[in-house]
């Protein structure tokens, strides 16, 4: 290209700047600088192809240019470490995203973990056309030149994400979290003004609502039928305009320039290493980066940029499913814009008859041999000097497309049909109204042909009156009708080893697990024992994957129990991303589960309860005694360092379950659980007096501590613990809270230091004291929690509640009755069934028997019979059974080595024979006891 290509355009822009700005100045510098950027880019020996991500016009222009030029090397703006994954795209159904994932970071802040970078790819993108061309054309090399995933985070700000605020027109975060999660998106070809005032100006004067609609109306449609030079120069113009008018965040501007230096450095090194002629190469990048002004720009740029080495973080790479909604969320586009772009892409292909590139085997299709042969033998087009296309494009008035009444009428009829299916009272009149309103809105916005956005506004205005009868509003129905939220799928061959292993192990279920949606799986292990392995896999997936991926409908997994029949709702296809990311953590789900259990147990926030839960999961899902013993030892370490009782209820529940399991399934208890019981006994005895007086310790937590001490007492004493430690701890406890006071009384009753009679007397004293009556429900709450450590007090708690209802008058009882009910429900809901069961046992079963019924605690003294004293003079009654069968007694005596014989019963007892035989022992015992 000669130097005077854009002379006429420079002259016109200089005159315009002088006229509008009253002389040369900043405006002239901006306008002429834009032309200089375009001129610099088009004169570069290495052809630069500027694109906008997911733009039908860019994809169409790319397909045309590739068939004309047929470059031997394609440089693509994409993370260079993602190159090996691109060949797996042929095994997927687009849209999908190329992902780099790291669970453990080395060189980055720990709070950033896990690290994730995604780059979505759809058929409606110039990048996919370049990838398909390079991978399916012999002799063509595809080189990714953008910074690696590791450099993405190396250049990230340490005190924040450095991102821009979310677009109000963007979809909700739910769509992004469903597929791309919290990943950092690589915005390939992102093209959007970063100058807020500029974007607002464009939207206002373009009479559109959001940026996606402006781009569709003023860029997509005019460039859809343009030639290569016009497309290229216009895209360079837009990129330069946005770049020069964007003040931008200094950090983001610096990162953008470093990316451009990085890419040009990589391309120059590749050209030098391979000896490739720049004329045989094509550089595909975003229009924003194509208009770069860095010194490293171009084949003959400077080589002063130093690429930093990667960190020690180990990255995993794979493909994950993507969707239109997830892409819109990542790029800040309006909802439905990617679906509308897909519809526009199909219309452009039909109108222009351009044959796009498609990977062989993509979605079950095969490229024809004729096309492949023609592609291989076609000669590259002879390059010619391009002329100035910008002047004509900028001066050309907008082309008014004629109204396609058939298309608009079909849209109107279809949206009414969809609305009726979703509960709207729509009719043919509404279809006519939508048709006419679309034309009216297009006219008000200076358009001869209604766009999909005009039709969407018209449908909302005419059909959606004031309420939405179903799940979807009319705007969403239009999006679905124009293409919907298409979701991609990663094929079996492109899955990581873990995901393929899961599908292989679940093959006996005979389900299409890659299909989206919920599928019901029925497992009858009694008739098909091989399904038990499927059950193990499903339970591990339920533990590892998000809720809904594997949800049990019937059946449960408990310690010591084996499943017989189970029913599951599976949605592995819907949660394919989560399954793929499991493959980044290991080669099997057992390995991933073991790693996560260890990470939980050895984490800084690990508590005794969480470590015991990990022990239970290791036993329940992995059946690994080795891992359970290791994590059990970790639980013992954590327990010894805890100084609070917050997790006492959970610790008690899990230790009881593990003890019951080991006692029924193992010949002996593991060493770690014996040490845990011994250490826990001493630990809770030490914390007990403080917990009784601590306001932060709830009565439920103190009751759990007592439950541990009383239920584990026999085992702890057999292991060498001292019961005096517990008695001293209870004696040193002096609570002030009524609930804890009642709990202490129950503990003393269990230890034998407080009799039932004294406990009953204290409760009677509480009921007789008017000053204490308002706090009596709290005492009852303490007694209710006492059923955890002392379940034998269930009858006494029933007695205490019954006495309150029997003795208190209604003016006293009714005011605190709601407090009693709420206290019982909130404080001891899990123990209330025990109380109700005991009440059902004590109270009569029929209403008629209630009048003559006497409470057991009142009837007990009347029915207590005094045992008559034994008349020692009457002598022994004898043992008639031994006299009737003397042979049995003789045999036992011989076995024990007794040499005595049978004696005849005399009138008086013969006394004890042993003291008479050994009088020294009797005298020594008497002297020890102090007997005279």
Coordinates of N, CA, C and O in Angstrom, one line a residue, residues 486-599:
X486 N -28.6 -22.0 24.0 CA -28.0 -23.2 23.5 C -26.8 -23.6 24.4 O -26.0 -22.8 24.7
X487 N -26.8 -24.8 24.9 CA -25.8 -25.3 25.8 C -25.0 -26.4 25.0 O -25.5 -27.3 24.4
X488 N -23.6 -26.2 25.1 CA -22.8 -27.2 24.5 C -22.6 -28.5 25.3 O -23.0 -28.6 26.4
X489 N -21.8 -29.4 24.7 CA -21.6 -30.6 25.4 C -20.2 -31.1 25.0 O -19.8 -31.1 23.8
X490 N -19.4 -31.6 26.0 CA -18.1 -32.2 25.7 C -18.3 -33.6 25.4 O -18.9 -34.4 26.3
X491 N -17.7 -34.1 24.3 CA -17.9 -35.5 24.0 C -17.1 -36.4 24.9 O -16.2 -36.0 25.6
X492 N -17.4 -37.7 24.8 CA -16.8 -38.7 25.7 C -15.3 -38.7 25.5 O -14.5 -38.8 26.5
X493 N -14.8 -38.7 24.2 CA -13.4 -38.8 23.9 C -12.6 -37.6 24.4 O -11.4 -37.6 24.6
X494 N -13.3 -36.4 24.6 CA -12.6 -35.2 25.1 C -12.7 -35.1 26.6 O -12.2 -34.1 27.1
X495 N -13.3 -36.0 27.3 CA -13.5 -35.9 28.7 C -12.1 -36.3 29.4 O -11.4 -37.1 28.9
X496 N -11.9 -35.8 30.6 CA -10.7 -36.2 31.3 C -10.8 -37.7 31.8 O -12.0 -38.2 31.8
X497 N -9.8 -38.4 32.2 CA -9.9 -39.8 32.6 C -10.9 -40.0 33.7 O -11.6 -41.1 33.7
X498 N -11.0 -39.1 34.7 CA -11.9 -39.4 35.7 C -13.4 -39.4 35.2 O -14.2 -40.3 35.6
X499 N -13.7 -38.5 34.4 CA -15.1 -38.4 33.9 C -15.4 -39.6 33.0 O -16.5 -40.2 33.1
X500 N -14.4 -40.1 32.2 CA -14.7 -41.3 31.4 C -14.8 -42.5 32.3 O -15.6 -43.4 32.1
X501 N -14.0 -42.5 33.4 CA -14.1 -43.7 34.3 C -15.5 -43.7 35.0 O -16.1 -44.8 35.2
X502 N -16.0 -42.5 35.3 CA -17.4 -42.5 35.9 C -18.4 -43.0 35.0 O -19.3 -43.8 35.3
X503 N -18.3 -42.6 33.7 CA -19.3 -43.0 32.7 C -19.2 -44.6 32.5 O -20.2 -45.2 32.4
X504 N -18.0 -45.1 32.5 CA -17.8 -46.5 32.3 C -18.3 -47.3 33.5 O -19.0 -48.4 33.3
X505 N -18.1 -46.8 34.7 CA -18.6 -47.5 35.9 C -20.1 -47.5 36.1 O -20.7 -48.3 36.7
X506 N -20.7 -46.4 35.5 CA -22.2 -46.3 35.6 C -22.8 -46.9 34.3 O -24.1 -46.7 34.2
X507 N -22.1 -47.5 33.4 CA -22.7 -48.1 32.2 C -23.7 -49.1 32.5 O -24.7 -49.2 31.8
X508 N -23.6 -50.0 33.6 CA -24.7 -51.0 33.9 C -26.1 -50.3 34.1 O -27.1 -51.1 34.0
X509 N -26.2 -49.0 34.3 CA -27.5 -48.4 34.6 C -28.2 -48.2 33.2 O -29.4 -48.0 33.3
X510 N -27.5 -48.3 32.1 CA -28.2 -48.2 30.8 C -28.9 -46.9 30.6 O -30.0 -46.8 30.2
X511 N -28.2 -45.8 31.0 CA -28.8 -44.5 30.9 C -27.9 -43.6 30.0 O -26.7 -43.9 29.9
X512 N -28.4 -42.6 29.4 CA -27.7 -41.7 28.6 C -27.2 -40.6 29.5 O -27.8 -39.5 29.6
X513 N -26.1 -40.8 30.1 CA -25.6 -39.9 31.2 C -25.1 -38.6 30.6 O -25.1 -37.6 31.4
X514 N -24.7 -38.5 29.4 CA -24.3 -37.2 28.8 C -25.4 -36.3 28.4 O -25.2 -35.2 28.0
X515 N -26.6 -36.9 28.4 CA -27.8 -36.1 28.0 C -28.2 -35.2 29.1 O -28.2 -35.5 30.3
X516 N -28.6 -33.9 28.7 CA -29.0 -33.0 29.7 C -30.4 -33.3 30.3 O -31.2 -33.9 29.6
X517 N -30.6 -32.9 31.5 CA -31.9 -33.2 32.1 C -31.7 -34.2 33.2 O -30.7 -34.7 33.4
X518 N -32.8 -34.5 33.9 CA -32.9 -35.4 35.0 C -33.3 -36.8 34.5 O -34.3 -36.9 33.8
X519 N -32.6 -37.8 34.9 CA -32.9 -39.2 34.6 C -33.1 -40.0 35.8 O -32.3 -39.8 36.8
X520 N -34.0 -40.9 35.8 CA -34.2 -41.8 37.0 C -33.5 -43.1 36.9 O -33.6 -43.8 35.8
X521 N -32.8 -43.5 37.9 CA -32.0 -44.7 37.9 C -32.6 -45.6 39.0 O -32.6 -45.1 40.2
X522 N -32.9 -46.8 38.7 CA -33.4 -47.8 39.7 C -32.4 -48.9 39.9 O -32.0 -49.5 39.0
X523 N -32.0 -49.1 41.2 CA -30.9 -50.0 41.5 C -31.5 -51.1 42.4 O -31.9 -50.8 43.5
X524 N -31.6 -52.3 41.9 CA -32.0 -53.4 42.7 C -30.8 -54.4 43.0 O -30.5 -55.2 42.2
X525 N -30.1 -54.1 44.1 CA -28.9 -54.9 44.3 C -29.1 -56.3 44.7 O -28.3 -57.2 44.6
X526 N -30.4 -56.6 45.2 CA -30.7 -58.0 45.5 C -30.7 -58.9 44.3 O -30.2 -60.0 44.4
X527 N -31.2 -58.4 43.2 CA -31.3 -59.3 42.0 C -30.1 -59.0 41.1 O -29.7 -59.9 40.3
X528 N -29.4 -57.8 41.2 CA -28.3 -57.5 40.3 C -27.2 -57.0 41.2 O -27.0 -55.8 41.5
X529 N -26.4 -57.9 41.8 CA -25.3 -57.5 42.7 C -24.3 -56.5 42.1 O -23.6 -55.8 42.8
X530 N -24.1 -56.6 40.8 CA -23.1 -55.7 40.1 C -23.5 -54.3 40.3 O -22.6 -53.4 40.1
X531 N -24.8 -54.0 40.5 CA -25.2 -52.6 40.7 C -24.7 -51.9 42.0 O -24.8 -50.7 42.2
X532 N -24.2 -52.8 42.9 CA -23.7 -52.2 44.2 C -22.5 -51.3 43.9 O -22.3 -50.3 44.6
X533 N -21.7 -51.6 42.9 CA -20.6 -50.8 42.6 C -21.1 -49.4 42.0 O -20.5 -48.4 42.3
X534 N -22.1 -49.5 41.2 CA -22.8 -48.2 40.8 C -23.3 -47.4 41.9 O -23.1 -46.1 41.9
X535 N -23.8 -48.1 42.9 CA -24.3 -47.3 44.1 C -23.1 -46.6 44.8 O -23.2 -45.5 45.2
X536 N -22.0 -47.3 44.9 CA -20.8 -46.7 45.5 C -20.4 -45.4 44.8 O -20.1 -44.4 45.4
X537 N -20.4 -45.5 43.5 CA -20.0 -44.4 42.6 C -21.0 -43.2 42.8 O -20.6 -42.0 43.0
X538 N -22.3 -43.5 42.8 CA -23.3 -42.5 43.0 C -23.2 -41.8 44.3 O -23.3 -40.5 44.4
X539 N -22.9 -42.5 45.4 CA -22.8 -41.9 46.7 C -21.6 -41.0 46.8 O -21.6 -39.9 47.4
X540 N -20.5 -41.4 46.1 CA -19.3 -40.5 46.1 C -19.6 -39.3 45.2 O -19.1 -38.2 45.6
X541 N -20.3 -39.4 44.1 CA -20.6 -38.3 43.3 C -21.5 -37.3 44.1 O -21.4 -36.1 43.9
X542 N -22.4 -37.9 44.8 CA -23.3 -37.0 45.6 C -22.5 -36.2 46.6 O -22.8 -35.0 46.9
X543 N -21.4 -36.8 47.2 CA -20.6 -36.1 48.1 C -19.7 -35.0 47.5 O -19.4 -34.0 48.1
X544 N -19.3 -35.3 46.2 CA -18.3 -34.4 45.6 C -18.9 -33.3 44.7 O -18.3 -32.3 44.6
X545 N -20.1 -33.6 44.1 CA -20.6 -32.7 43.1 C -21.7 -31.8 43.6 O -22.2 -32.1 44.7
X546 N -22.1 -30.8 42.9 CA -23.2 -29.9 43.4 C -24.5 -30.6 43.6 O -24.7 -31.7 43.1
X547 N -25.3 -30.0 44.4 CA -26.6 -30.6 44.7 C -27.5 -30.7 43.4 O -27.5 -29.7 42.6
X548 N -28.0 -31.8 43.2 CA -28.8 -32.1 42.0 C -28.1 -32.9 40.9 O -28.8 -33.5 40.1
X549 N -26.8 -33.0 41.0 CA -26.1 -33.9 40.0 C -26.4 -35.3 40.3 O -26.7 -36.1 39.3
X550 N -26.5 -35.8 41.5 CA -26.8 -37.1 41.9 C -27.6 -37.0 43.2 O -27.1 -36.8 44.2
X551 N -28.9 -37.2 43.1 CA -29.8 -37.0 44.2 C -30.6 -38.3 44.6 O -31.3 -38.8 43.7
X552 N -30.4 -38.9 45.8 CA -31.0 -40.1 46.1 C -32.5 -39.9 46.4 O -32.9 -38.9 47.1
X553 N -33.4 -40.7 45.8 CA -34.8 -40.6 46.1 C -35.2 -41.7 47.1 O -36.0 -41.4 48.0
X554 N -34.7 -42.8 47.0 CA -34.9 -43.9 47.9 C -33.6 -44.6 48.3 O -32.8 -44.9 47.4
X555 N -33.4 -44.8 49.6 CA -32.2 -45.4 50.0 C -31.3 -44.4 50.7 O -31.4 -43.2 50.5
X556 N -30.5 -44.9 51.6 CA -29.5 -44.1 52.4 C -28.3 -45.0 52.7 O -28.3 -46.2 52.6
X557 N -27.2 -44.3 53.0 CA -25.9 -44.9 53.3 C -25.6 -44.6 54.7 O -25.4 -43.4 55.1
X558 N -25.6 -45.6 55.5 CA -25.2 -45.5 56.9 C -24.1 -46.5 57.3 O -23.9 -47.5 56.6
X559 N -23.4 -46.2 58.4 CA -22.4 -47.1 58.8 C -22.9 -48.4 59.2 O -23.9 -48.5 60.0
X560 N -22.3 -49.5 58.7 CA -22.7 -50.8 59.1 C -23.9 -51.4 58.3 O -24.3 -52.5 58.6
X561 N -24.4 -50.6 57.3 CA -25.6 -51.1 56.6 C -25.2 -51.2 55.1 O -24.4 -50.4 54.6
X562 N -25.8 -52.2 54.5 CA -25.6 -52.4 53.0 C -26.9 -52.2 52.3 O -28.0 -52.5 52.7
X563 N -26.8 -51.5 51.1 CA -28.0 -51.2 50.4 C -28.6 -52.4 49.8 O -28.0 -53.4 49.4
X564 N -29.9 -52.4 49.6 CA -30.7 -53.4 49.0 C -31.3 -52.9 47.7 O -31.2 -53.5 46.6
X565 N -32.0 -51.8 47.8 CA -32.7 -51.1 46.7 C -32.5 -49.6 46.8 O -32.5 -49.1 47.9
X566 N -32.2 -48.9 45.7 CA -32.1 -47.5 45.7 C -32.7 -46.9 44.4 O -32.8 -47.6 43.4
X567 N -33.0 -45.6 44.5 CA -33.6 -44.9 43.4 C -32.9 -43.5 43.4 O -32.8 -42.9 44.4
X568 N -32.4 -43.1 42.2 CA -31.6 -41.9 42.0 C -32.2 -41.0 40.9 O -32.7 -41.6 39.9
X569 N -32.1 -39.7 41.1 CA -32.3 -38.8 40.0 C -30.9 -38.2 39.6 O -30.2 -37.6 40.4
X570 N -30.5 -38.5 38.4 CA -29.2 -38.2 37.9 C -29.3 -37.0 36.8 O -30.1 -37.1 36.0
X571 N -28.4 -36.1 36.9 CA -28.3 -35.0 36.0 C -26.8 -34.7 35.7 O -26.3 -33.5 35.8
X572 N -26.0 -35.7 35.4 CA -24.6 -35.6 35.1 C -24.4 -34.8 33.9 O -23.4 -34.0 33.8
X573 N -25.2 -34.9 32.9 CA -25.1 -34.1 31.7 C -25.3 -32.6 31.9 O -24.6 -31.7 31.4
X574 N -26.2 -32.2 32.8 CA -26.4 -30.8 33.2 C -25.2 -30.3 33.9 O -24.9 -29.1 33.8
X575 N -24.6 -31.1 34.8 CA -23.5 -30.7 35.6 C -22.2 -31.2 35.1 O -21.3 -31.6 35.8
X576 N -22.1 -31.2 33.8 CA -20.9 -31.8 33.2 C -19.6 -31.0 33.5 O -18.6 -31.6 33.7
X577 N -19.8 -29.7 33.7 CA -18.6 -28.9 34.1 C -18.0 -29.3 35.4 O -16.8 -29.4 35.6
X578 N -18.9 -29.6 36.4 CA -18.4 -30.0 37.7 C -17.7 -31.3 37.6 O -16.7 -31.5 38.3
X579 N -18.3 -32.2 36.8 CA -17.6 -33.5 36.7 C -16.3 -33.4 36.0 O -15.3 -34.1 36.4
X580 N -16.1 -32.5 35.0 CA -14.9 -32.3 34.3 C -13.8 -31.7 35.3 O -12.7 -32.1 35.3
X581 N -14.2 -30.8 36.1 CA -13.3 -30.1 37.0 C -12.9 -31.1 38.1 O -11.8 -30.9 38.7
X582 N -13.7 -32.1 38.4 CA -13.2 -33.2 39.3 C -12.0 -33.9 38.7 O -11.1 -34.3 39.4
X583 N -12.0 -34.0 37.3 CA -10.9 -34.7 36.7 C -9.6 -33.9 36.8 O -8.5 -34.5 36.5
X584 N -9.7 -32.6 37.1 CA -8.4 -31.8 37.2 C -7.8 -32.1 38.6 O -6.6 -31.8 38.8
X585 N -8.5 -32.7 39.5 CA -8.0 -33.0 40.9 C -7.4 -34.4 41.0 O -6.7 -34.7 42.0
X586 N -7.8 -35.3 40.1 CA -7.2 -36.7 40.2 C -7.7 -37.5 39.1 O -8.5 -37.0 38.2
X587 N -7.3 -38.8 39.1 CA -7.6 -39.7 38.0 C -8.8 -40.6 38.3 O -9.3 -41.3 37.5
X588 N -9.3 -40.5 39.6 CA -10.4 -41.3 40.0 C -11.1 -40.6 41.1 O -10.5 -39.7 41.8
X589 N -12.4 -40.9 41.2 CA -13.2 -40.1 42.3 C -12.8 -40.6 43.7 O -12.9 -39.8 44.6
X590 N -12.2 -41.8 43.8 CA -11.7 -42.2 45.1 C -10.5 -41.3 45.5 O -10.4 -40.9 46.7
X591 N -9.6 -41.0 44.5 CA -8.5 -40.2 44.8 C -8.9 -38.8 45.2 O -8.4 -38.2 46.1
X592 N -9.9 -38.2 44.4 CA -10.3 -36.9 44.7 C -11.0 -36.8 46.1 O -10.8 -35.8 46.8
X593 N -11.8 -37.8 46.4 CA -12.5 -37.8 47.7 C -11.5 -37.9 48.8 O -11.6 -37.2 49.8
X594 N -10.5 -38.7 48.7 CA -9.4 -38.8 49.7 C -8.7 -37.5 49.9 O -8.4 -37.1 51.0
X595 N -8.3 -36.9 48.8 CA -7.7 -35.6 48.8 C -8.5 -34.5 49.5 O -8.0 -33.8 50.4
X596 N -9.8 -34.5 49.2 CA -10.7 -33.5 49.8 C -10.8 -33.8 51.3 O -10.9 -32.8 52.1
X597 N -10.9 -35.0 51.7 CA -11.1 -35.4 53.1 C -9.8 -35.0 53.9 O -9.9 -34.4 55.0
X598 N -8.7 -35.2 53.3 CA -7.4 -34.8 54.0 C -7.4 -33.2 54.0 O -6.9 -32.7 55.0
X599 N -7.8 -32.6 53.0 CA -7.7 -31.1 53.0 C -8.6 -30.6 54.0 O -8.3 -29.6 54.7

